[in-house]
Amino acid sequence: MRLKENINMQDSKTQKDKLVPLVKIRNLKKAFGSNLVLKGFNLDLFPNENVVILGKSGSGKSVLIKCLVRLVEVDEGEILVLGKSIPDLEQEELDEIRTDVGFLFQGSALYDSMTVRENLQFPLRRHKERMKGQDEEKLIMEALRSVGLEHAIDLMPAELSGGMKRRIALARTLILQPQIILYDEPTSGLDPITSNEIIQLILKIQKDLKATSLIITHDMDCARVISNRMIILQDGINYAEGTYEVLSQSDDKKVKAFFKEVQKR
Amino acid sequence: METIAKSIKNYLEETGSISQFAFRFFQQAVRPPFEFKELLRQCYLIGYNSLFLVIATGFIMGLVLTLQVRPTMIEFGAVSYMPQMVGISIVREIGPVITALICAGKVGSSIGAELGSMKVTEQIDAMEVSGTNPFKYLVVTRIMASTLMLPLLVIAADAIGLFGSFLIESIKGDVSMTLYFNIVFETLTFGDLLPATIKSFFFGFAIGLVGCYKGYHSKKGTEGVGKAANSAVVLASLLLFVIDFLAVLVADIFYEI
């Protein structure tokens, strides 16, 4: 059963109906062996939106965004990203779409054997045509400037703190100037001050790049500050949807229990 | 009975999976874009960084072989055949197999651990979402570098092994360097060198393939990385002996060893 909590969002919904969603997911199903993780998830992600997907550990949040870039193959359902059906794309078309979808990994996933400069150069090497006319060094410096780490250009990932790694990973995500950015737990494993810095950085990037974001998190503070809309992923479906204010006031038992549990942490 | 059936099933599945991985390697290796820069870097890492270990082992191998065999050869009055005996043993068998085993330990484990750790920390996924083909960048370059470098390392080990053998001969007996190496090269034929060199390519391929396969398919967690490195060495070593046996069988057909 899906809960309709988005009554207060009727106006914006009417406006959204006119827009074409950048990401459209319908009846997404994914199982690992006998464990059915996603049981029919639906989502529309509209331009310039920041949608946060909340859920308990193991609820399938990371699996969901990995399905969006086909890091995980879906079992059933439809995924349209920028109008293209992700499960049906040929490798070359998929690589092309992936340049329009930035992905910030939970553990930053910086390449250990490369310097910060080389980490940022890496996505550019396959997409020089896309960056035609733009100086590589200038792009790298701009990306580093946007995260405030120009001075770290020649450092190795092992020499960076957790927060710096996350910011460099964000710069690497931004270097191809994606239309959509997927964040997998952007503040996990960071102290509250650094978490706040990352949240502010995401908001700044959002404003500057006008990118659309899908954020996976179980950090309620992060979700509250960043999101225009929240989706609670429970029992493999988008169980409830709405703004923070709407969801936190919900009378639904499961939603109440979810908020109570999150606030306990 | 059930455990045996399960083990056989696992073994067959693993064999199928490695064969698929090898097939994918050949498929990707001939398709552009080619990662020449990374291939050169891997050649340096695999070849140059293993050179000291291979040379040291080869040298000691030559010394020990000569020291061990010499008393028996004296007993049979065949000490003048020492260069022939050592030359053929090192070039045909001991040089390639010892070098390959050392590389299985050093290169195989390092590739397994490196790719395993990249898998666990989502670096391979990060490459994939940036539109780069991680298989081509990480796997094809490593297998190619290992295949190309191993024969060169074997040649280095053979040369230094023969030199070690000459040192013992010159200390214990009375032989000049020119005479020693003249006898060695006169003894060695095309049928000794060619099969040994060809099988070295296969050894290199097996080491790279198994290291990459184990690393690329390592399970999540640090334990998975350790297991990937360990099983890469075990499986590669086992494969080396199988390849060696097959190579000797084939060489025997063509050159009547």
Coordinates of C-alpha atoms in Angstrom, one line a residue:
Chain A
M1 CA 0.0 0.0 0.0
R2 CA 1.3 3.4 -1.0
L3 CA 0.6 6.3 1.3
K4 CA -0.4 9.6 -0.3
E5 CA 1.1 12.2 1.9
N6 CA 1.6 14.8 -0.8
I7 CA -1.7 16.7 -0.4
N8 CA 0.1 19.9 0.4
M9 CA 2.1 19.6 -2.7
Q10 CA -0.9 19.7 -5.1
D11 CA 0.1 23.1 -6.6
S12 CA 3.6 22.0 -7.4
K13 CA 2.4 18.7 -8.6
T14 CA 0.1 20.4 -11.1
Q15 CA 3.1 22.3 -12.4
K16 CA 5.2 19.1 -12.5
D17 CA 2.6 17.4 -14.6
K18 CA 3.6 19.7 -17.4
L19 CA 7.3 18.8 -17.0
V20 CA 8.9 15.8 -18.5
P21 CA 10.7 13.8 -15.7
L22 CA 14.4 13.4 -16.1
V23 CA 14.1 10.1 -14.4
K24 CA 11.1 7.9 -14.5
I25 CA 10.9 4.5 -12.7
R26 CA 7.9 2.2 -12.9
N27 CA 7.3 -1.0 -11.1
L28 CA 11.0 -1.7 -10.4
K29 CA 11.7 -5.1 -9.0
K30 CA 15.0 -6.5 -7.9
A31 CA 15.8 -9.7 -6.0
F32 CA 19.1 -11.2 -4.7
G33 CA 18.4 -14.9 -4.6
S34 CA 15.2 -15.3 -2.6
N35 CA 15.5 -11.8 -1.0
L36 CA 13.2 -9.5 -2.9
V37 CA 14.6 -6.1 -2.2
L38 CA 12.6 -3.9 -4.5
K39 CA 9.0 -4.9 -5.0
G40 CA 7.6 -2.4 -7.5
F41 CA 9.2 1.0 -6.8
N42 CA 8.0 4.1 -8.7
L43 CA 9.6 7.5 -9.1
D44 CA 9.5 10.6 -11.2
L45 CA 12.4 13.0 -10.8
F46 CA 11.7 16.4 -12.3
P47 CA 14.3 19.1 -13.4
N48 CA 16.0 21.1 -10.6
E49 CA 14.4 18.9 -7.9
N50 CA 16.3 17.5 -4.9
V51 CA 14.6 14.3 -4.0
V52 CA 15.8 12.4 -0.9
I53 CA 15.1 8.7 -0.5
L54 CA 15.0 7.6 3.1
G55 CA 15.0 4.1 4.4
K56 CA 16.4 1.7 6.9
S57 CA 19.7 0.0 6.3
G58 CA 19.2 -2.9 3.9
S59 CA 15.9 -1.4 2.5
G60 CA 17.4 -1.3 -1.0
K61 CA 18.2 2.4 -1.3
S62 CA 21.7 1.9 -2.8
V63 CA 20.4 -0.9 -5.0
L64 CA 17.9 1.5 -6.4
I65 CA 20.3 4.2 -7.5
K66 CA 22.8 1.6 -8.8
C67 CA 19.9 0.3 -11.0
L68 CA 19.6 3.9 -12.4
V69 CA 23.2 3.7 -13.9
R70 CA 23.0 -0.1 -14.5
L71 CA 25.6 -1.0 -12.0
V72 CA 23.0 -3.5 -10.9
E73 CA 20.7 -5.1 -13.5
V74 CA 17.0 -4.9 -12.8
D75 CA 14.7 -8.0 -12.8
E76 CA 11.6 -6.2 -13.9
G77 CA 10.2 -2.7 -14.5
E78 CA 11.0 0.4 -16.5
I79 CA 13.8 2.9 -15.9
L80 CA 13.9 5.9 -18.1
V81 CA 16.8 8.4 -17.7
L82 CA 16.7 11.4 -19.9
G83 CA 14.1 9.6 -22.0
K84 CA 16.2 6.5 -22.6
S85 CA 15.4 3.0 -21.3
I86 CA 18.4 2.1 -19.2
P87 CA 18.0 -1.7 -19.2
D88 CA 17.8 -1.8 -23.0
L89 CA 20.7 0.4 -23.9
E90 CA 23.8 -0.8 -25.7
Q91 CA 27.1 -0.3 -23.9
E92 CA 28.1 2.7 -25.9
E93 CA 24.7 4.5 -25.4
L94 CA 24.9 3.6 -21.7
D95 CA 28.4 5.2 -21.4
E96 CA 27.0 8.3 -23.1
I97 CA 24.1 8.5 -20.7
R98 CA 26.4 7.9 -17.7
T99 CA 28.3 11.1 -18.5
D100 CA 25.0 13.0 -17.9
V101 CA 24.5 11.2 -14.6
G102 CA 27.1 12.0 -11.8
F103 CA 27.4 9.5 -9.0
L104 CA 28.9 10.2 -5.6
F105 CA 29.8 7.0 -3.9
Q106 CA 29.3 6.3 -0.2
G107 CA 33.0 5.7 0.4
S108 CA 34.1 8.4 -2.1
A109 CA 35.7 5.7 -4.3
L110 CA 38.8 7.8 -5.2
Y111 CA 41.3 5.8 -7.2
D112 CA 44.1 5.0 -4.7
S113 CA 46.9 4.8 -7.2
M114 CA 46.2 8.2 -8.7
T115 CA 46.8 11.8 -7.5
V116 CA 43.8 14.1 -7.1
R117 CA 44.6 15.6 -10.5
E118 CA 44.6 12.2 -12.1
N119 CA 41.4 11.3 -10.4
L120 CA 39.7 14.3 -11.9
Q121 CA 41.4 13.7 -15.3
F122 CA 40.1 10.2 -15.5
P123 CA 36.4 10.9 -16.4
L124 CA 37.6 13.4 -19.0
R125 CA 39.8 11.0 -20.9
R126 CA 36.9 9.2 -22.5
H127 CA 34.8 12.3 -23.1
K128 CA 37.2 14.8 -24.7
E129 CA 34.7 15.4 -27.5
R130 CA 32.1 16.4 -25.1
M131 CA 34.5 18.8 -23.5
K132 CA 35.5 20.2 -26.9
G133 CA 37.2 23.6 -26.7
Q134 CA 37.6 23.5 -22.9
D135 CA 41.0 23.3 -21.4
E136 CA 41.4 20.2 -19.3
E137 CA 43.5 21.9 -16.6
K138 CA 41.0 24.7 -16.4
L139 CA 38.1 22.2 -15.9
I140 CA 40.1 20.4 -13.2
M141 CA 40.9 23.7 -11.4
E142 CA 37.3 24.9 -11.7
A143 CA 36.0 21.6 -10.2
L144 CA 38.5 21.8 -7.3
R145 CA 37.7 25.4 -6.7
S146 CA 34.0 24.6 -6.5
V147 CA 34.8 22.3 -3.5
G148 CA 37.4 24.6 -2.1
L149 CA 40.4 22.2 -2.5
E150 CA 42.6 23.7 -5.2
H151 CA 45.6 23.2 -3.0
A152 CA 45.1 19.4 -2.8
I153 CA 45.6 18.9 -6.6
D154 CA 48.9 16.9 -6.3
L155 CA 48.0 14.9 -3.2
M156 CA 47.3 11.2 -3.1
P157 CA 43.9 10.0 -1.7
A158 CA 45.7 8.4 1.3
E159 CA 46.9 11.9 2.3
L160 CA 43.3 13.3 2.5
S161 CA 40.9 13.3 5.4
G162 CA 37.4 11.7 5.1
G163 CA 35.7 15.1 4.4
M164 CA 38.4 16.1 1.8
K165 CA 38.0 12.7 0.1
R166 CA 34.2 13.2 -0.2
R167 CA 34.7 16.8 -1.6
I168 CA 37.3 15.5 -4.2
A169 CA 34.8 12.8 -5.1
L170 CA 32.2 15.4 -5.6
A171 CA 34.6 17.5 -7.8
R172 CA 35.2 14.4 -9.9
T173 CA 31.4 13.9 -10.2
L174 CA 31.0 17.5 -11.3
I175 CA 33.8 17.6 -13.9
L176 CA 31.6 16.3 -16.7
Q177 CA 28.9 18.8 -15.8
P178 CA 26.1 16.2 -15.3
Q179 CA 22.4 17.0 -15.5
I180 CA 21.5 14.6 -12.8
I181 CA 23.6 13.8 -9.7
L182 CA 23.0 10.7 -7.6
Y183 CA 24.4 10.8 -4.0
D184 CA 24.8 7.6 -2.1
E185 CA 24.9 8.5 1.6
P186 CA 26.8 11.7 1.1
T187 CA 27.4 12.3 4.8
S188 CA 27.9 8.8 6.1
G189 CA 31.0 8.2 8.2
L190 CA 31.6 12.0 8.6
D191 CA 31.5 14.0 11.8
P192 CA 28.6 16.5 12.3
I193 CA 30.7 19.6 11.3
T194 CA 32.1 17.9 8.1
S195 CA 28.6 16.6 7.3
N196 CA 27.2 20.1 7.5
E197 CA 30.0 21.3 5.2
I198 CA 29.2 18.6 2.7
I199 CA 25.4 19.5 2.9
Q200 CA 26.2 23.2 2.3
L201 CA 28.5 22.2 -0.6
I202 CA 25.8 20.1 -2.2
L203 CA 23.3 23.0 -1.9
K204 CA 25.8 25.4 -3.4
I205 CA 26.5 23.1 -6.3
Q206 CA 22.8 22.6 -6.8
K207 CA 22.4 26.4 -7.1
D208 CA 25.4 27.0 -9.3
L209 CA 24.9 24.0 -11.7
K210 CA 21.1 23.8 -11.6
A211 CA 21.5 20.0 -11.5
T212 CA 18.8 17.6 -10.4
S213 CA 19.6 15.5 -7.5
L214 CA 18.6 12.1 -6.1
I215 CA 20.0 11.6 -2.6
I216 CA 20.0 8.4 -0.7
T217 CA 20.5 8.8 3.0
H218 CA 19.4 7.8 6.5
D219 CA 20.7 11.1 7.9
M220 CA 17.5 13.0 8.7
D221 CA 19.3 16.3 9.2
C222 CA 20.8 16.0 5.7
A223 CA 17.5 15.0 4.2
R224 CA 15.6 17.9 5.9
V225 CA 18.0 20.6 4.7
I226 CA 18.6 19.3 1.2
S227 CA 15.2 17.9 0.0
N228 CA 12.4 19.4 -1.9
R229 CA 10.6 16.1 -1.6
M230 CA 11.2 13.0 0.4
I231 CA 10.3 9.4 -0.3
I232 CA 10.3 6.7 2.3
L233 CA 11.5 3.4 0.9
Q234 CA 9.9 0.7 2.9
D235 CA 9.0 -2.9 2.2
G236 CA 10.5 -2.5 -1.3
I237 CA 8.1 0.2 -2.4
N238 CA 7.9 4.0 -2.2
Y239 CA 5.8 3.8 0.9
A240 CA 5.3 7.5 1.6
E241 CA 6.1 10.7 -0.2
G242 CA 6.0 14.4 0.7
T243 CA 7.9 17.2 2.2
Y244 CA 9.7 16.8 5.6
E245 CA 7.0 18.8 7.3
V246 CA 4.2 16.6 5.9
L247 CA 5.9 13.3 6.5
S248 CA 7.1 14.2 10.0
Q249 CA 3.4 15.0 11.0
S250 CA 2.0 11.8 9.4
D251 CA -0.5 9.7 11.3
D252 CA 0.6 6.5 9.5
K253 CA 2.0 4.0 11.9
K254 CA 5.0 2.9 9.8
V255 CA 6.0 6.5 8.9
K256 CA 5.7 7.5 12.6
A257 CA 7.8 4.5 13.7
F258 CA 10.4 5.4 11.0
F259 CA 10.7 9.0 12.2
K260 CA 10.9 7.9 15.8
E261 CA 13.6 5.4 15.1
V262 CA 15.6 7.9 13.0
Q263 CA 15.3 10.6 15.7
K264 CA 16.6 8.2 18.4
R265 CA 19.9 7.9 16.6
Chain B
M1 CA 28.2 -37.6 -1.1
E2 CA 26.3 -34.3 -1.2
T3 CA 29.5 -32.4 -0.3
I4 CA 31.4 -34.1 -3.1
A5 CA 28.7 -33.3 -5.6
K6 CA 28.7 -29.7 -4.4
S7 CA 32.5 -29.4 -4.7
I8 CA 32.4 -30.8 -8.2
K9 CA 29.6 -28.3 -9.2
N10 CA 31.6 -25.4 -7.7
Y11 CA 34.7 -26.5 -9.5
L12 CA 32.9 -26.7 -12.8
E13 CA 31.2 -23.4 -12.3
E14 CA 34.5 -21.7 -11.5
T15 CA 36.1 -23.3 -14.6
G16 CA 33.3 -22.0 -16.7
S17 CA 33.5 -18.6 -15.2
I18 CA 37.2 -18.3 -15.7
S19 CA 36.8 -19.4 -19.3
Q20 CA 34.2 -16.7 -19.9
F21 CA 36.5 -14.2 -18.3
A22 CA 39.3 -15.3 -20.6
F23 CA 36.9 -15.1 -23.6
R24 CA 35.9 -11.5 -22.6
F25 CA 39.6 -10.6 -22.4
F26 CA 40.3 -11.7 -26.0
Q27 CA 37.1 -9.9 -27.1
Q28 CA 38.1 -6.6 -25.4
A29 CA 41.8 -6.8 -26.2
V30 CA 41.3 -6.4 -29.9
R31 CA 38.7 -3.6 -29.7
P32 CA 39.7 0.0 -29.6
P33 CA 40.2 2.2 -27.7
F34 CA 43.5 0.7 -26.5
E35 CA 45.0 1.7 -23.2
F36 CA 48.7 1.9 -24.2
K37 CA 49.7 4.2 -21.4
E38 CA 48.3 2.0 -18.7
L39 CA 49.8 -1.1 -20.5
L40 CA 53.2 0.5 -20.3
R41 CA 52.7 1.3 -16.7
Q42 CA 51.7 -2.2 -15.9
C43 CA 54.7 -3.6 -17.9
Y44 CA 56.9 -1.5 -15.7
L45 CA 55.2 -2.5 -12.5
I46 CA 55.1 -6.2 -13.4
G47 CA 58.4 -6.5 -15.3
Y48 CA 60.8 -4.0 -13.7
N49 CA 59.5 -4.4 -10.2
S50 CA 59.9 -8.2 -10.3
L51 CA 63.3 -8.1 -11.9
F52 CA 65.5 -7.9 -8.8
L53 CA 63.6 -10.9 -7.2
V54 CA 63.8 -12.9 -10.3
I55 CA 67.5 -12.2 -10.8
A56 CA 68.4 -13.0 -7.2
T57 CA 66.4 -16.3 -7.4
G58 CA 67.9 -17.2 -10.7
F59 CA 71.4 -16.6 -9.5
I60 CA 70.9 -18.7 -6.4
M61 CA 69.2 -21.4 -8.5
G62 CA 72.3 -21.6 -10.7
L63 CA 74.6 -21.8 -7.7
V64 CA 72.6 -24.4 -5.9
L65 CA 72.0 -26.6 -8.9
T66 CA 75.7 -26.8 -9.8
L67 CA 76.7 -27.4 -6.2
Q68 CA 74.2 -30.2 -5.8
V69 CA 74.8 -32.0 -9.1
R70 CA 78.6 -31.6 -9.3
P71 CA 79.6 -34.4 -6.8
T72 CA 77.4 -36.9 -8.6
M73 CA 78.8 -35.9 -12.0
I74 CA 82.4 -36.3 -10.6
E75 CA 81.4 -39.7 -9.3
F76 CA 80.4 -40.7 -12.9
G77 CA 83.4 -39.0 -14.4
A78 CA 81.1 -36.7 -16.3
V79 CA 82.0 -33.3 -14.8
S80 CA 82.9 -32.0 -18.2
Y81 CA 79.2 -32.3 -19.1
M82 CA 78.2 -29.8 -16.4
P83 CA 77.6 -26.9 -18.7
Q84 CA 75.4 -29.0 -21.0
M85 CA 73.4 -30.5 -18.1
V86 CA 72.9 -27.1 -16.3
G87 CA 72.2 -25.3 -19.5
I88 CA 69.5 -27.6 -20.6
S89 CA 67.9 -27.9 -17.2
I90 CA 67.8 -24.2 -16.6
V91 CA 66.6 -23.2 -20.1
R92 CA 64.1 -25.9 -20.6
E93 CA 62.5 -26.3 -17.2
I94 CA 63.9 -24.8 -14.1
G95 CA 64.2 -21.2 -15.3
P96 CA 60.7 -20.8 -16.7
V97 CA 59.0 -22.8 -13.9
I98 CA 60.8 -21.1 -11.0
T99 CA 60.4 -17.6 -12.5
A100 CA 56.7 -18.3 -13.1
L101 CA 56.1 -19.5 -9.6
I102 CA 57.8 -16.4 -8.1
C103 CA 55.7 -14.2 -10.4
A104 CA 52.6 -16.1 -9.4
G105 CA 53.4 -15.2 -5.8
K106 CA 54.4 -11.6 -6.4
V107 CA 52.4 -10.5 -9.4
G108 CA 49.4 -12.8 -9.0
S109 CA 48.8 -11.8 -5.4
S110 CA 49.4 -8.1 -6.0
I111 CA 46.9 -8.0 -8.9
G112 CA 44.3 -10.0 -6.9
A113 CA 44.7 -7.8 -3.9
E114 CA 44.7 -4.5 -5.9
L115 CA 41.6 -5.3 -8.0
G116 CA 39.9 -6.9 -4.9
S117 CA 40.4 -3.8 -2.9
M118 CA 39.2 -1.6 -5.8
K119 CA 36.1 -3.7 -6.1
V120 CA 35.4 -3.5 -2.4
T121 CA 35.9 0.3 -2.2
E122 CA 33.6 0.7 -5.3
Q123 CA 36.5 2.2 -7.4
I124 CA 35.6 -0.2 -10.2
D125 CA 32.0 0.9 -10.1
A126 CA 33.2 4.6 -10.1
M127 CA 35.2 3.8 -13.3
E128 CA 32.2 2.3 -14.9
V129 CA 29.8 5.2 -14.2
S130 CA 32.4 7.6 -15.6
G131 CA 31.9 5.9 -18.9
T132 CA 35.3 4.1 -18.9
N133 CA 35.4 0.4 -19.5
P134 CA 37.1 -0.9 -16.3
F135 CA 37.6 -4.4 -17.8
K136 CA 39.7 -2.9 -20.6
Y137 CA 41.5 -0.5 -18.4
L138 CA 42.3 -2.8 -15.4
V139 CA 42.1 -6.4 -16.7
V140 CA 43.2 -6.3 -20.3
T141 CA 46.3 -4.2 -19.5
R142 CA 47.3 -6.4 -16.6
I143 CA 46.9 -9.7 -18.4
M144 CA 48.8 -8.3 -21.5
A145 CA 51.6 -6.9 -19.4
S146 CA 52.0 -10.1 -17.5
T147 CA 52.0 -12.2 -20.7
L148 CA 54.6 -9.9 -22.3
M149 CA 56.9 -9.5 -19.3
L150 CA 57.1 -13.1 -18.1
P151 CA 59.2 -14.4 -21.0
L152 CA 61.6 -11.4 -20.6
L153 CA 61.9 -12.2 -16.9
V154 CA 62.6 -15.9 -17.7
I155 CA 65.4 -14.9 -20.1
A156 CA 66.9 -12.8 -17.4
A157 CA 66.6 -15.6 -14.8
D158 CA 68.1 -18.1 -17.3
A159 CA 71.1 -15.8 -18.1
I160 CA 71.8 -15.1 -14.4
G161 CA 71.3 -18.7 -13.5
L162 CA 73.9 -19.9 -16.0
F163 CA 76.3 -17.2 -14.7
G164 CA 75.8 -18.5 -11.2
S165 CA 76.5 -22.0 -12.4
F166 CA 79.7 -20.8 -14.2
L167 CA 80.9 -19.1 -10.9
I168 CA 80.7 -22.4 -9.0
E169 CA 82.4 -24.2 -11.9
S170 CA 85.2 -21.7 -12.1
I171 CA 85.8 -21.8 -8.3
K172 CA 85.5 -25.6 -7.9
G173 CA 87.0 -26.5 -11.3
D174 CA 89.0 -24.9 -14.0
V175 CA 86.9 -23.4 -16.8
S176 CA 86.9 -20.0 -18.5
M177 CA 83.8 -18.0 -19.1
T178 CA 84.2 -18.2 -22.9
L179 CA 84.6 -22.0 -22.8
Y180 CA 81.7 -22.5 -20.4
F181 CA 79.2 -20.4 -22.4
N182 CA 80.4 -21.8 -25.7
I183 CA 79.6 -25.3 -24.5
V184 CA 76.2 -24.1 -23.2
F185 CA 75.2 -22.4 -26.5
E186 CA 76.5 -25.3 -28.6
T187 CA 74.4 -27.7 -26.6
L188 CA 71.2 -25.6 -26.7
T189 CA 69.1 -26.1 -29.8
F190 CA 66.1 -24.3 -31.2
G191 CA 64.0 -27.1 -29.7
D192 CA 65.2 -26.2 -26.3
L193 CA 64.6 -22.4 -26.6
L194 CA 61.4 -22.2 -28.5
P195 CA 59.0 -24.3 -26.4
A196 CA 60.4 -22.8 -23.2
T197 CA 59.8 -19.3 -24.5
I198 CA 56.3 -20.1 -25.8
K199 CA 55.3 -21.7 -22.5
S200 CA 56.5 -18.6 -20.7
F201 CA 53.9 -16.6 -22.5
F202 CA 51.2 -19.0 -21.4
F203 CA 52.6 -18.9 -17.8
G204 CA 52.3 -15.1 -17.9
F205 CA 48.8 -15.2 -19.3
A206 CA 47.7 -17.7 -16.6
I207 CA 49.2 -15.6 -13.8
G208 CA 47.5 -12.4 -15.1
L209 CA 44.2 -14.1 -15.9
V210 CA 43.8 -15.8 -12.5
G211 CA 45.0 -12.7 -10.5
C212 CA 42.5 -10.4 -12.4
Y213 CA 39.7 -13.0 -12.2
K214 CA 40.0 -13.5 -8.5
G215 CA 40.4 -9.7 -7.8
Y216 CA 37.6 -8.7 -10.1
H217 CA 35.2 -11.2 -8.5
S218 CA 36.2 -10.7 -4.9
K219 CA 33.4 -10.6 -2.4
K220 CA 32.7 -7.5 -0.3
G221 CA 34.9 -6.8 2.8
T222 CA 38.6 -7.0 3.6
E223 CA 38.3 -10.7 4.1
G224 CA 37.3 -11.0 0.5
V225 CA 40.5 -9.1 -0.6
G226 CA 42.7 -11.4 1.4
K227 CA 41.0 -14.4 -0.1
A228 CA 41.3 -13.0 -3.6
A229 CA 45.0 -12.6 -3.2
N230 CA 45.5 -16.0 -1.6
S231 CA 43.4 -18.0 -4.0
A232 CA 45.0 -16.1 -7.0
V233 CA 48.4 -17.5 -5.9
V234 CA 47.2 -21.0 -5.2
L235 CA 45.2 -21.4 -8.5
A236 CA 47.9 -19.7 -10.6
S237 CA 50.6 -22.0 -9.2
L238 CA 48.4 -25.1 -9.9
L239 CA 47.7 -23.9 -13.4
L240 CA 51.4 -23.3 -14.1
F241 CA 52.2 -27.0 -13.5
V242 CA 49.3 -28.1 -15.7
I243 CA 50.4 -25.8 -18.5
D244 CA 54.0 -27.0 -18.0
F245 CA 52.9 -30.6 -18.4
L246 CA 50.9 -29.9 -21.5
A247 CA 53.8 -27.8 -23.0
V248 CA 56.2 -30.6 -22.5
L249 CA 53.8 -33.1 -24.1
V250 CA 53.4 -30.8 -27.1
A251 CA 57.1 -30.0 -27.4
D252 CA 57.8 -33.7 -27.3
I253 CA 55.6 -34.3 -30.4
F254 CA 57.4 -31.6 -32.4
Y255 CA 61.0 -31.8 -31.1
E256 CA 61.3 -35.3 -29.6
I257 CA 62.8 -34.1 -26.3

